[in-house]
């Protein structure tokens, strides 16, 4: 499928570029977007998360729900993000505990392996964060631009919203 990624109708309308969308198409698209959003009535942290991880899960989930960008279908993404983040933190701490300047070959090999692992966990976190809207750039794609109030044209004054 070629082309640009599909944007929500509210974003298109906020940019003032919805001229090509009829009212019927807009209604249909709104229905599709509401349906695709999913429900957020059964959000529960998975059992495999640790106690502290579950606290973080609910903290982030609450914020995403407030933004209306999180549903039951996203639970596993968030859990994977939290799990990858915890592993990233563990590897980073292990790396800091290695004394590199006068390290043996074995220690340098361990450090190198830890760097590879840390990079993997970082990439997992970054991808999950982007998918969930946890990064500023991913949220900006969802932001609805504020439309400046314009004076209605003569046509609009005479005929209203046609």
Coordinates of C-alpha atoms in Angstrom, one line a residue:
X1 CA 0.0 0.0 0.0
X2 CA 1.7 3.1 -1.2
X3 CA 1.2 6.7 -0.1
X4 CA 1.1 8.6 3.2
X5 CA -0.2 7.0 6.4
X6 CA -3.9 7.7 7.0
X7 CA -4.5 10.5 9.4
X8 CA -7.5 10.8 11.8
X9 CA -10.4 12.9 10.4
X10 CA -10.0 15.4 13.3
X11 CA -6.4 16.1 12.3
X12 CA -7.4 16.6 8.6
X13 CA -10.2 18.9 9.6
X14 CA -8.0 20.8 12.0
X15 CA -5.5 21.5 9.2
X16 CA -8.3 22.8 7.1
X17 CA -7.7 20.2 4.4
X18 CA -11.0 18.3 4.5
X19 CA -12.4 19.8 1.3
X20 CA -12.1 16.5 -0.5
X21 CA -14.2 14.7 2.1
X22 CA -17.9 14.8 1.8
X23 CA -20.2 14.9 4.8
X24 CA -21.2 11.3 4.3
X25 CA -17.6 10.2 4.0
X26 CA -16.8 12.1 7.1
X27 CA -19.6 10.4 9.1
X28 CA -18.5 7.0 7.8
X29 CA -14.9 7.8 8.7
X30 CA -15.8 8.9 12.2
X31 CA -17.7 5.6 12.7
X32 CA -14.6 3.7 11.5
X33 CA -12.3 5.6 13.8
X34 CA -14.5 5.2 16.8
X35 CA -14.7 1.5 16.1
X36 CA -11.0 1.1 15.6
X37 CA -10.2 3.0 18.8
X38 CA -11.4 0.1 20.8
X39 CA -12.6 -0.1 24.4
X40 CA -10.7 0.7 27.6
X41 CA -12.9 -1.1 30.1
X42 CA -10.7 -4.2 30.8
X43 CA -7.2 -2.8 31.2
X44 CA -5.3 -5.0 33.5
X45 CA -1.5 -5.4 33.9
X46 CA -0.3 -8.9 32.7
X47 CA 0.7 -11.3 35.5
X48 CA 4.3 -11.6 34.2
X49 CA 5.0 -8.0 35.2
X50 CA 6.6 -7.5 38.7
X51 CA 5.0 -5.5 41.4
X52 CA 6.9 -2.3 40.6
X53 CA 6.4 -2.8 36.9
X54 CA 2.6 -3.1 37.4
X55 CA 2.6 0.3 39.2
X56 CA 4.4 1.8 36.3
X57 CA 2.0 0.1 33.9
X58 CA -1.1 1.6 35.6
X59 CA 0.6 5.0 35.8
X60 CA 1.3 5.1 32.1
X61 CA -2.0 3.5 31.2
X62 CA -3.9 6.2 33.1
X63 CA -2.1 8.9 31.2
X64 CA -2.7 7.3 27.8
X65 CA -6.4 6.8 28.6
X66 CA -6.6 10.5 29.5
X67 CA -5.3 11.2 26.0
X68 CA -7.9 8.8 24.5
X69 CA -5.1 6.8 22.7
X70 CA -5.1 3.6 24.8
X71 CA -7.5 0.6 24.8
X72 CA -7.7 -3.0 25.9
X73 CA -5.9 -4.0 22.7
X74 CA -2.8 -2.0 23.7
X75 CA -2.2 -3.7 27.0
X76 CA 0.4 -6.1 25.7
X77 CA 2.4 -3.3 23.9
X78 CA 2.6 -1.4 27.1
X79 CA 3.7 -4.5 29.1
X80 CA 6.4 -5.2 26.6
X81 CA 7.6 -1.6 26.7
X82 CA 7.8 -1.8 30.5
X83 CA 9.6 -5.1 30.5
X84 CA 12.1 -3.9 27.8
X85 CA 12.7 -0.7 29.8
X86 CA 13.4 -2.7 33.0
X87 CA 15.9 -4.9 31.1
X88 CA 17.6 -1.9 29.6
X89 CA 18.0 -0.4 33.0
X90 CA 19.5 -3.6 34.4
X91 CA 22.0 -3.8 31.6
X92 CA 23.0 -0.2 31.9
X93 CA 23.7 -0.6 35.6
X94 CA 25.8 -3.7 34.9
X95 CA 27.8 -1.8 32.3
X96 CA 28.5 1.0 34.8
X97 CA 29.9 -1.5 37.3
X98 CA 32.6 -2.7 34.8
X99 CA 35.9 -1.0 35.2
X100 CA 37.1 -0.5 31.6
X101 CA 40.4 1.4 31.6
X102 CA 42.5 -1.5 32.9
X103 CA 40.1 -4.3 32.1
X104 CA 41.0 -7.8 30.9
X105 CA 40.0 -9.2 27.5
X106 CA 37.2 -11.2 29.2
X107 CA 35.8 -8.1 30.9
X108 CA 35.9 -6.2 27.6
X109 CA 34.1 -9.0 25.9
X110 CA 31.4 -8.9 28.6
X111 CA 31.2 -5.1 28.3
X112 CA 30.8 -5.5 24.5
X113 CA 28.0 -8.1 24.9
X114 CA 26.2 -5.8 27.4
X115 CA 26.4 -2.9 24.9
X116 CA 24.8 -5.1 22.3
X117 CA 22.1 -6.2 24.7
X118 CA 21.5 -2.6 25.8
X119 CA 21.2 -1.4 22.2
X120 CA 18.6 -4.2 21.6
X121 CA 16.5 -3.2 24.6
X122 CA 16.7 0.4 23.7
X123 CA 15.4 -0.2 20.2
X124 CA 12.6 -2.4 21.7
X125 CA 11.7 0.4 24.1
X126 CA 11.8 3.1 21.4
X127 CA 9.6 1.1 19.0
X128 CA 7.0 0.3 21.7
X129 CA 7.0 3.9 22.9
X130 CA 6.4 5.1 19.4
X131 CA 3.6 2.7 18.8
X132 CA 1.9 3.7 22.1
X133 CA 2.3 7.5 21.7
X134 CA 4.8 7.7 24.5
X135 CA 7.3 9.8 22.5
X136 CA 6.6 13.5 21.7
X137 CA 7.0 12.9 18.0
X138 CA 4.4 10.1 18.0
X139 CA 2.0 12.3 20.0
X140 CA 2.5 15.2 17.7
X141 CA 1.2 13.1 14.8
X142 CA -2.1 12.8 16.8
X143 CA -2.4 16.5 17.8
X144 CA -5.3 18.4 16.3
X145 CA -4.1 21.8 15.1
X146 CA -6.2 24.7 16.4
X147 CA -8.1 26.3 13.6
X148 CA -8.1 30.1 13.4
X149 CA -11.5 31.7 13.5
X150 CA -12.2 33.1 10.0
X151 CA -14.9 35.5 9.0
X152 CA -17.5 33.6 7.0
X153 CA -17.5 34.4 3.3
X154 CA -20.4 36.1 1.6
X155 CA -21.5 32.7 0.2
X156 CA -21.5 31.2 3.7
X157 CA -23.4 34.1 5.1
X158 CA -26.1 33.7 2.5
X159 CA -26.4 29.9 2.3
X160 CA -24.8 28.7 5.5
X161 CA -23.1 25.3 5.6
X162 CA -24.1 23.5 2.4

